[in-house]
Each structure stands twice: as C-alpha cells, then as structure tokens.
Short mmCIF file of C-alpha atoms and ligand atoms in Angstrom, two decimals:
data_model
loop_
_atom_site.label_atom_id
_atom_site.label_comp_id
_atom_site.label_asym_id
_atom_site.label_seq_id
_atom_site.Cartn_x
_atom_site.Cartn_y
_atom_site.Cartn_z
CA MET A 475 124.61 103.13 94.10
CA LYS A 476 126.54 106.28 94.41
CA GLN A 477 128.37 106.57 97.58
CA THR A 478 127.33 109.92 99.39
CA PRO A 479 128.39 111.29 102.30
CA LYS A 480 126.22 112.09 105.50
CA SER A 481 126.11 115.80 105.02
CA GLU A 482 125.81 115.82 101.20
CA LEU A 483 123.08 113.25 101.47
CA LEU A 484 120.85 115.78 103.99
CA LYS A 485 121.65 118.34 101.61
CA GLN A 486 120.29 116.19 98.68
CA LEU A 487 117.06 115.57 100.83
CA ASP A 488 116.89 119.20 101.45
CA ILE A 489 116.71 119.78 97.73
CA ILE A 490 114.56 116.59 96.93
CA THR A 491 112.05 118.27 99.53
CA ASP A 492 111.90 121.52 97.80
CA LYS A 493 111.26 120.28 94.52
CA ALA A 494 108.66 117.86 95.69
CA ARG A 495 106.82 120.28 97.76
CA SER A 496 106.24 122.47 94.29
CA LEU A 497 103.59 119.72 93.36
CA ILE A 498 101.77 120.55 96.79
CA GLY A 499 98.24 122.12 95.35
CA LYS A 500 98.16 119.79 92.49
CA GLY A 501 96.54 116.68 94.29
CA LYS A 502 93.61 115.95 96.51
CA VAL A 503 93.51 115.05 100.23
CA ALA A 504 91.45 111.57 100.56
CA ASP A 505 87.91 112.57 101.45
CA TYR A 506 86.03 109.53 101.94
CA ILE A 507 85.77 110.10 105.59
CA PRO A 508 85.88 113.56 107.42
CA ALA A 509 88.46 112.97 109.72
CA LEU A 510 90.81 112.59 106.87
CA ALA A 511 89.59 115.30 104.72
CA LYS A 512 90.62 117.89 107.31
CA VAL A 513 94.03 117.11 107.19
CA VAL A 514 96.08 120.40 106.12
CA PRO A 515 97.48 119.52 102.78
CA ASP A 516 100.53 121.68 102.98
CA GLN A 517 102.68 119.39 104.68
CA PHE A 518 105.49 117.13 103.54
CA ALA A 519 108.03 114.97 105.16
CA LEU A 520 110.83 112.31 104.23
CA ALA A 521 112.87 110.04 106.65
CA LEU A 522 115.63 107.65 105.51
CA CYS A 523 117.29 104.83 107.96
CA ASP A 524 120.57 103.00 106.71
CA LEU A 525 121.58 99.74 108.22
CA ASP A 526 124.33 101.39 110.64
CA GLY A 527 121.22 103.01 112.63
CA ASN A 528 121.61 106.42 110.97
CA VAL A 529 118.16 108.46 110.36
CA TYR A 530 118.04 111.17 107.87
CA THR A 531 114.98 113.60 107.49
CA SER A 532 113.93 116.58 105.84
CA GLY A 533 110.45 118.46 106.17
CA ASP A 534 107.88 117.34 109.19
CA ALA A 535 109.44 114.01 109.56
CA ASN A 536 108.17 113.51 113.20
CA LYS A 537 104.71 114.27 112.64
CA ALA A 538 102.31 111.62 112.98
CA PHE A 539 99.67 111.15 110.34
CA SER A 540 97.25 108.00 109.28
CA ILE A 541 99.22 105.17 108.25
CA GLN A 542 96.12 103.78 106.35
CA SER A 543 97.15 100.82 103.72
CA ILE A 544 100.56 100.99 104.92
CA SER A 545 99.25 98.99 107.78
CA LYS A 546 98.55 96.02 105.13
CA LEU A 547 102.26 95.55 105.00
CA PHE A 548 102.56 95.25 108.70
CA SER A 549 99.57 92.78 109.15
CA LEU A 550 100.95 90.65 106.26
CA VAL A 551 104.25 90.18 108.13
CA GLN A 552 102.08 89.06 111.33
CA ALA A 553 100.21 86.69 109.29
CA VAL A 554 103.17 85.28 107.31
CA ASN A 555 104.53 84.91 111.02
CA ILE A 556 101.62 82.70 112.36
CA TYR A 557 100.53 80.86 109.06
CA GLY A 558 103.85 80.62 106.81
CA GLU A 559 102.92 78.89 103.57
CA ASP A 560 99.23 78.27 104.45
CA LEU A 561 98.57 81.99 104.31
CA TRP A 562 98.73 81.48 100.49
CA GLN A 563 95.39 79.11 100.28
CA GLY A 564 93.01 81.75 99.02
CA LEU A 565 95.12 84.49 98.62
CA GLY A 566 96.66 85.55 95.45
CA ARG A 567 100.13 86.98 94.78
CA GLU A 568 99.52 88.87 91.30
CA PRO A 569 99.02 92.48 90.90
CA SER A 570 95.47 93.50 90.30
CA GLY A 571 95.50 96.36 87.59
CA GLN A 572 92.36 97.52 89.60
CA ARG A 573 91.72 100.36 92.38
CA PHE A 574 92.54 99.25 95.76
CA ASN A 575 89.04 98.88 96.74
CA SER A 576 87.69 97.44 93.90
CA LEU A 577 85.19 94.56 93.90
CA VAL A 578 85.50 93.48 89.99
CA GLN A 579 88.04 90.52 90.36
CA LEU A 580 86.78 89.42 93.55
CA GLU A 581 83.52 88.03 91.99
CA SER A 582 84.94 86.66 88.77
CA GLU A 583 87.82 84.98 90.99
CA ASN A 584 85.61 83.27 93.22
CA GLY A 585 86.23 85.31 96.27
CA VAL A 586 90.06 85.07 96.14
CA PRO A 587 91.65 88.35 96.32
CA ARG A 588 94.64 89.01 93.91
CA ASN A 589 96.94 90.15 96.66
CA PRO A 590 97.45 91.16 100.23
CA PHE A 591 97.91 94.67 99.37
CA ILE A 592 94.63 95.54 97.82
CA ASN A 593 91.67 96.08 100.26
CA ALA A 594 90.26 92.53 99.78
CA GLY A 595 93.34 90.83 100.43
CA ALA A 596 94.24 93.10 103.77
CA LEU A 597 90.58 91.99 104.79
CA LEU A 598 91.45 88.31 104.10
CA VAL A 599 94.80 88.58 106.32
CA CYS A 600 92.79 90.42 109.01
CA ASP A 601 90.12 87.48 109.01
CA ARG A 602 93.13 85.21 109.15
CA LEU A 603 94.64 87.29 112.06
CA GLU A 604 91.41 87.18 113.98
CA SER A 605 91.46 83.44 113.57
CA ARG A 606 94.68 83.27 115.68
CA CYS A 607 95.05 86.39 117.60
CA SER A 608 93.82 86.82 120.90
CA ALA A 609 93.63 90.52 120.33
CA PRO A 610 94.63 91.19 116.51
CA ASN A 611 94.54 95.38 116.95
CA PHE A 612 96.65 95.31 120.15
CA GLN A 613 99.37 93.17 118.62
CA LEU A 614 99.78 94.89 115.54
CA LEU A 615 100.10 98.33 117.33
CA GLU A 616 102.89 96.49 119.96
CA LEU A 617 104.82 95.25 116.58
CA LEU A 618 104.76 98.79 115.32
CA LYS A 619 105.81 100.20 118.72
CA SER A 620 108.64 97.81 118.95
CA LEU A 621 109.93 98.16 115.45
CA SER A 622 109.86 101.85 115.37
CA GLU A 623 111.08 102.12 119.09
CA ASN A 624 108.24 104.32 120.03
CA THR A 625 106.04 103.49 122.47
CA LYS A 626 103.84 106.34 121.93
CA LEU A 627 102.04 105.10 119.02
CA ARG A 628 98.54 105.30 119.27
CA VAL A 629 95.22 104.68 117.14
CA ASP A 630 93.31 107.76 116.06
CA HIS A 631 89.74 106.54 117.21
CA GLU A 632 88.13 109.24 115.56
CA VAL A 633 89.53 107.78 112.19
CA ALA A 634 88.69 104.47 113.06
CA ARG A 635 85.04 105.13 113.75
CA SER A 636 84.81 106.90 110.58
CA GLU A 637 86.28 104.36 108.78
CA MET A 638 83.93 101.71 110.01
CA GLU A 639 80.92 104.25 109.29
CA HIS A 640 81.90 104.62 105.97
CA GLY A 641 83.28 101.05 105.15
CA SER A 642 80.45 99.79 103.04
CA ARG A 643 82.85 98.89 100.24
CA ASN A 644 84.94 97.08 102.72
CA ALA A 645 82.26 95.29 103.85
CA ALA A 646 80.73 94.43 100.60
CA MET A 647 84.19 92.37 99.80
CA ALA A 648 84.11 90.61 103.26
CA TYR A 649 80.76 89.41 102.68
CA LEU A 650 81.68 88.39 99.02
CA MET A 651 84.40 86.75 100.21
CA LYS A 652 82.38 84.83 102.91
CA ALA A 653 79.54 83.85 100.20
CA PHE A 654 82.66 82.11 98.45
CA GLY A 655 83.52 80.52 101.79
CA ASN A 656 87.27 82.35 102.11
CA PHE A 657 86.30 84.40 105.02
CA HIS A 658 85.87 82.77 108.34
CA ASN A 659 85.08 85.56 111.04
CA PRO A 660 82.34 87.67 111.87
CA VAL A 661 82.61 90.63 108.97
CA GLU A 662 82.04 93.43 111.50
CA LYS A 663 84.60 92.29 113.99
CA VAL A 664 87.25 91.87 111.06
CA LEU A 665 85.98 95.36 109.51
CA GLU A 666 86.76 96.97 113.04
CA SER A 667 90.28 95.28 113.34
CA TYR A 668 91.11 96.29 109.69
CA ALA A 669 89.72 100.05 110.59
CA HIS A 670 91.96 100.17 113.65
CA HIS A 671 94.91 99.10 111.85
CA CYS A 672 94.59 101.86 109.19
CA ALA A 673 93.84 104.48 111.82
CA ILE A 674 97.36 103.75 113.80
CA GLU A 675 99.00 107.20 113.39
CA MET A 676 102.93 107.13 112.53
CA SER A 677 105.59 109.50 111.52
CA CYS A 678 107.81 108.95 108.44
CA ILE A 679 110.59 108.38 111.05
CA ASP A 680 108.55 105.76 112.76
CA LEU A 681 107.46 104.11 109.60
CA ALA A 682 111.05 104.19 108.24
CA LYS A 683 112.24 102.77 111.43
CA ALA A 684 109.66 99.95 111.45
CA ALA A 685 110.29 99.02 107.84
CA LEU A 686 113.96 98.99 107.96
CA PHE A 687 114.31 94.96 108.83
CA LEU A 688 113.05 94.45 105.04
CA ALA A 689 116.28 95.95 103.88
CA ASN A 690 118.00 94.02 106.09
CA GLN A 691 116.87 90.48 105.24
CA GLY A 692 114.17 90.35 107.66
CA GLN A 693 116.21 91.22 111.04
CA THR A 694 116.09 94.07 112.96
CA LEU A 695 119.40 96.28 113.59
CA ASN A 696 119.88 94.37 117.49
CA GLY A 697 119.49 91.33 115.51
CA ARG A 698 116.02 90.16 116.20
CA GLU A 699 114.49 87.99 113.08
CA ILE A 700 110.77 89.73 112.37
CA LEU A 701 111.19 87.29 108.93
CA SER A 702 113.25 84.94 107.48
CA ALA A 703 115.50 86.02 104.56
CA LEU A 704 113.38 84.10 102.03
CA GLU A 705 110.04 85.70 103.75
CA THR A 706 111.67 89.00 103.45
CA LYS A 707 112.39 88.63 99.65
CA ARG A 708 109.17 87.52 99.00
CA VAL A 709 107.74 90.25 100.74
CA ASN A 710 109.76 92.64 99.08
CA ALA A 711 108.79 91.22 95.76
CA LEU A 712 105.03 91.67 96.27
CA LEU A 713 105.43 94.98 97.38
CA SER A 714 107.13 95.65 94.18
CA THR A 715 104.49 94.02 91.96
CA CYS A 716 101.41 95.17 94.34
CA GLY A 717 102.46 97.98 96.83
CA LEU A 718 100.91 100.82 94.43
CA TYR A 719 97.71 99.19 93.51
CA ASP A 720 97.31 100.11 89.86
CA GLU A 721 100.00 102.22 89.73
CA ALA A 722 102.74 99.65 90.80
CA GLY A 723 103.93 99.61 87.29
CA GLU A 724 104.79 103.38 86.87
CA PHE A 725 106.24 103.01 90.35
CA ALA A 726 108.68 100.37 89.24
CA PHE A 727 109.56 102.17 86.20
CA LYS A 728 109.97 105.67 87.60
CA VAL A 729 111.24 104.67 91.38
CA GLY A 730 112.34 101.05 90.81
CA LEU A 731 111.92 100.03 94.84
CA PRO A 732 109.57 97.78 96.85
CA GLY A 733 107.11 100.20 98.13
CA LYS A 734 103.95 100.32 99.87
CA SER A 735 101.28 103.51 100.09
CA GLY A 736 98.44 104.51 101.91
CA VAL A 737 95.58 106.96 101.48
CA GLY A 738 96.91 109.01 104.40
CA GLY A 739 99.56 110.42 102.05
CA GLY A 740 102.48 107.94 102.99
CA ILE A 741 104.50 105.63 101.06
CA VAL A 742 107.19 103.39 102.49
CA ALA A 743 110.05 102.37 99.81
CA ILE A 744 112.64 99.66 100.42
CA TYR A 745 116.45 99.53 99.13
CA PRO A 746 117.30 95.95 99.88
CA GLY A 747 120.60 95.71 101.85
CA HIS A 748 120.87 99.52 102.20
CA TYR A 749 117.92 101.70 103.35
CA SER A 750 114.20 101.92 104.31
CA ILE A 751 112.31 105.32 103.30
CA CYS A 752 109.17 106.94 104.31
CA VAL A 753 107.76 110.19 102.30
CA TRP A 754 104.66 111.63 103.25
CA SER A 755 102.63 114.32 101.95
CA PRO A 756 98.75 114.17 102.03
CA GLU A 757 97.52 115.24 98.73
CA LEU A 758 96.81 112.11 96.54
CA ASN A 759 97.10 111.46 92.51
CA VAL A 760 94.18 109.46 91.02
CA ALA A 761 95.48 106.39 91.69
CA GLY A 762 95.25 107.15 95.53
CA ASN A 763 99.13 107.74 96.08
CA SER A 764 100.91 110.50 97.60
CA LEU A 765 101.44 112.85 94.48
CA ALA A 766 104.83 114.59 96.24
CA GLY A 767 105.41 111.61 97.88
CA PHE A 768 105.72 109.42 94.44
CA TYR A 769 107.62 112.17 92.91
CA ALA A 770 110.21 112.69 96.11
CA LEU A 771 111.06 108.79 95.61
CA GLU A 772 111.79 109.45 92.03
CA LEU A 773 113.83 111.88 92.56
CA LEU A 774 115.76 110.39 95.44
CA ALA A 775 116.27 107.04 93.72
CA ASP A 776 117.70 109.23 90.53
CA THR A 777 119.85 111.16 92.66
CA LEU A 778 121.24 108.29 94.61
CA GLY A 779 121.08 105.86 91.95
CA LEU A 780 118.92 103.32 93.94
CA SER A 781 116.93 101.09 92.22
CA VAL A 782 116.38 96.89 92.51
CA TYR A 783 116.77 96.90 89.03
CA LEU A 784 119.90 98.55 87.99
N1 LIG B 1724 91.27 102.76 105.05
C1 LIG B 1724 91.44 102.93 103.59
C2 LIG B 1724 90.25 101.79 103.00
O1 LIG B 1724 89.99 100.96 103.50
C3 LIG B 1724 92.99 102.39 103.38
C4 LIG B 1724 93.04 102.39 101.75
C5 LIG B 1724 94.22 102.70 101.33
O2 LIG B 1724 95.06 103.26 102.13
N2 LIG B 1724 94.65 102.72 99.73
O3 LIG B 1724 89.68 102.19 101.80
#
C-alpha cells in the first residue's frame, strides 16, 4: 500500500467521488418496493476509517440510507457469536454464482443455502437468531448503534412494511428450507425480523465505523472483541467470495477487497489491517450492486494500492 498523507488522501477521495459521479444516470434505483423506488438517484458518498480512529469522507457521508443486504454481514456476526461452528450445519460457504434472491440452487441442494450472504442464507441466519435471541431485531440494532457509536440509528418502518408486503420470493425460500427441515421458526416471524434488519438506516460514516473491527482482527478500537481473529479471517473470506452475489468474482478482480453490498446502493469493503470503507450511490447495475459505488471502490483500490491479493 502506498503511504498517503491525510490531506492528500482527502484530495484523492474527492477526485474519486467526481469520477464515480459520472456514472450516475447509467444505473437503476431498486424498485421492487415503492419505499426504495422513490430514493433520489443523484447521490454519492464515501467514508474511510483507519485504525488510528480517523474518518475520511467525501460526498453525502452523513446521509442515512437503507442498508438492506449489508445487514446480512452483521446478522452473521451475531449468529457466529451465538452458535460458533454449529452455525454451519445446514449453511454453506460457497459462492452461488446466482442472483441474490434466486431459488434455483435451494431446491436442487436440499434446502441448504450456498452462503449466508444470499437471501436464502441470511433468512436461515435470521431463523437461527430467532431460536436463541429474545428480541433479534432490537439486538441487531443495538449492536450497530454501539459499533457505529451512533445511538440515533433507526429502522425505516415504511421500508420494513413494504419489504414484508413484497416478500413473496423470500417467503418461498423460507418455506422451501422448512420443507427440507432446515428452518425451525414460523416463517412470518423470521421474515419480519429479516425485513427489519434490511430496513435499518445508516450513513457511510456509520457503516464504515461499524465494520472497522473486521480490519482489526475482530476488535473495536477500544479493545472490545466482536469476533476472534480466526472468525474475522473467515468472515472476511466469505465477504471476498460471496459478498457481491454473482458479481463477487468481478469485485475480486477489479477491487480485490472483502465486501458486502445492498440494494439500497451501499457497499462496505475491508482492507484488513488498515481500513474499513463504505461507499453509497443508489443506482444499481444489473447484478443489484451500486454502479458508482463499485467503480469508486475500484478507483480507490487502484489509487491507494489496496488489495488482499497484492
Ligand atoms: N431486502 C432485499 C431483499 O430481501 C435485500 C436484498 C439486497 O440488498 N440484495 O430482497
């Protein structure tokens, strides 16, 4: 990695923001629910945290957006904490090569989701949390509040409601897993919890801060262990192979960092030992990942020489 002085780093982030913004207008805001379809498309933000506690930003980095599937990263962290190795009974660790909400493999692979970052896998994680947590929704929000040091984080209830009203594919996945004996709680209850996780609103600054422990062997900057070093390595590996659905290969090729995207237009990326990063721009590419966000991470990785493959 190139050593970049702070003022130079901020300048670079602004240049990257300008370049990435040129893609705005070429993607499409998620429109599967009305509450997301009305998001103003012309927005971009970037935040980068380092292990000295510095936060560097560019664009609308304080603007909260729907974290959507980025929640899958944090619900996995909760489930790893509770279940340890047992979590992997009935849950795979392979990239799917399919869209995030595909049902195809789930039938042919006996109700075992490929990984925790596609919808089927995240629903299974929520099912497991439902079995062991008294209030799974509340607990995820509390974890995110403490990691981001932002007590004001909230769920957008309109998004959550809309998510449940238009959640037929997710319901189909959950029932299919149930039919294979790999889902233990009432489907409606788990769907509600999943929808609430997706509907949490956070800014790029909040998300970059919340994910910083993944760049720091599982520890927050004040020494709280969120995951062990081994668990952190494994979560980062899963982010690298599965975090961007059927675009995970392209993301590894062009960016080279563990990452997790959401249809709200956010992408979190980790440079282990150095940085956590969050970019946001609501317009998506065909794979359901932020178009300008993906490009910004590619530029950032190239400019600063960041990659886990170097
Ligand atoms: N709420 C979305 C869904 O379940 C999350 C998907 C995503 O962000 N890729 O379809």
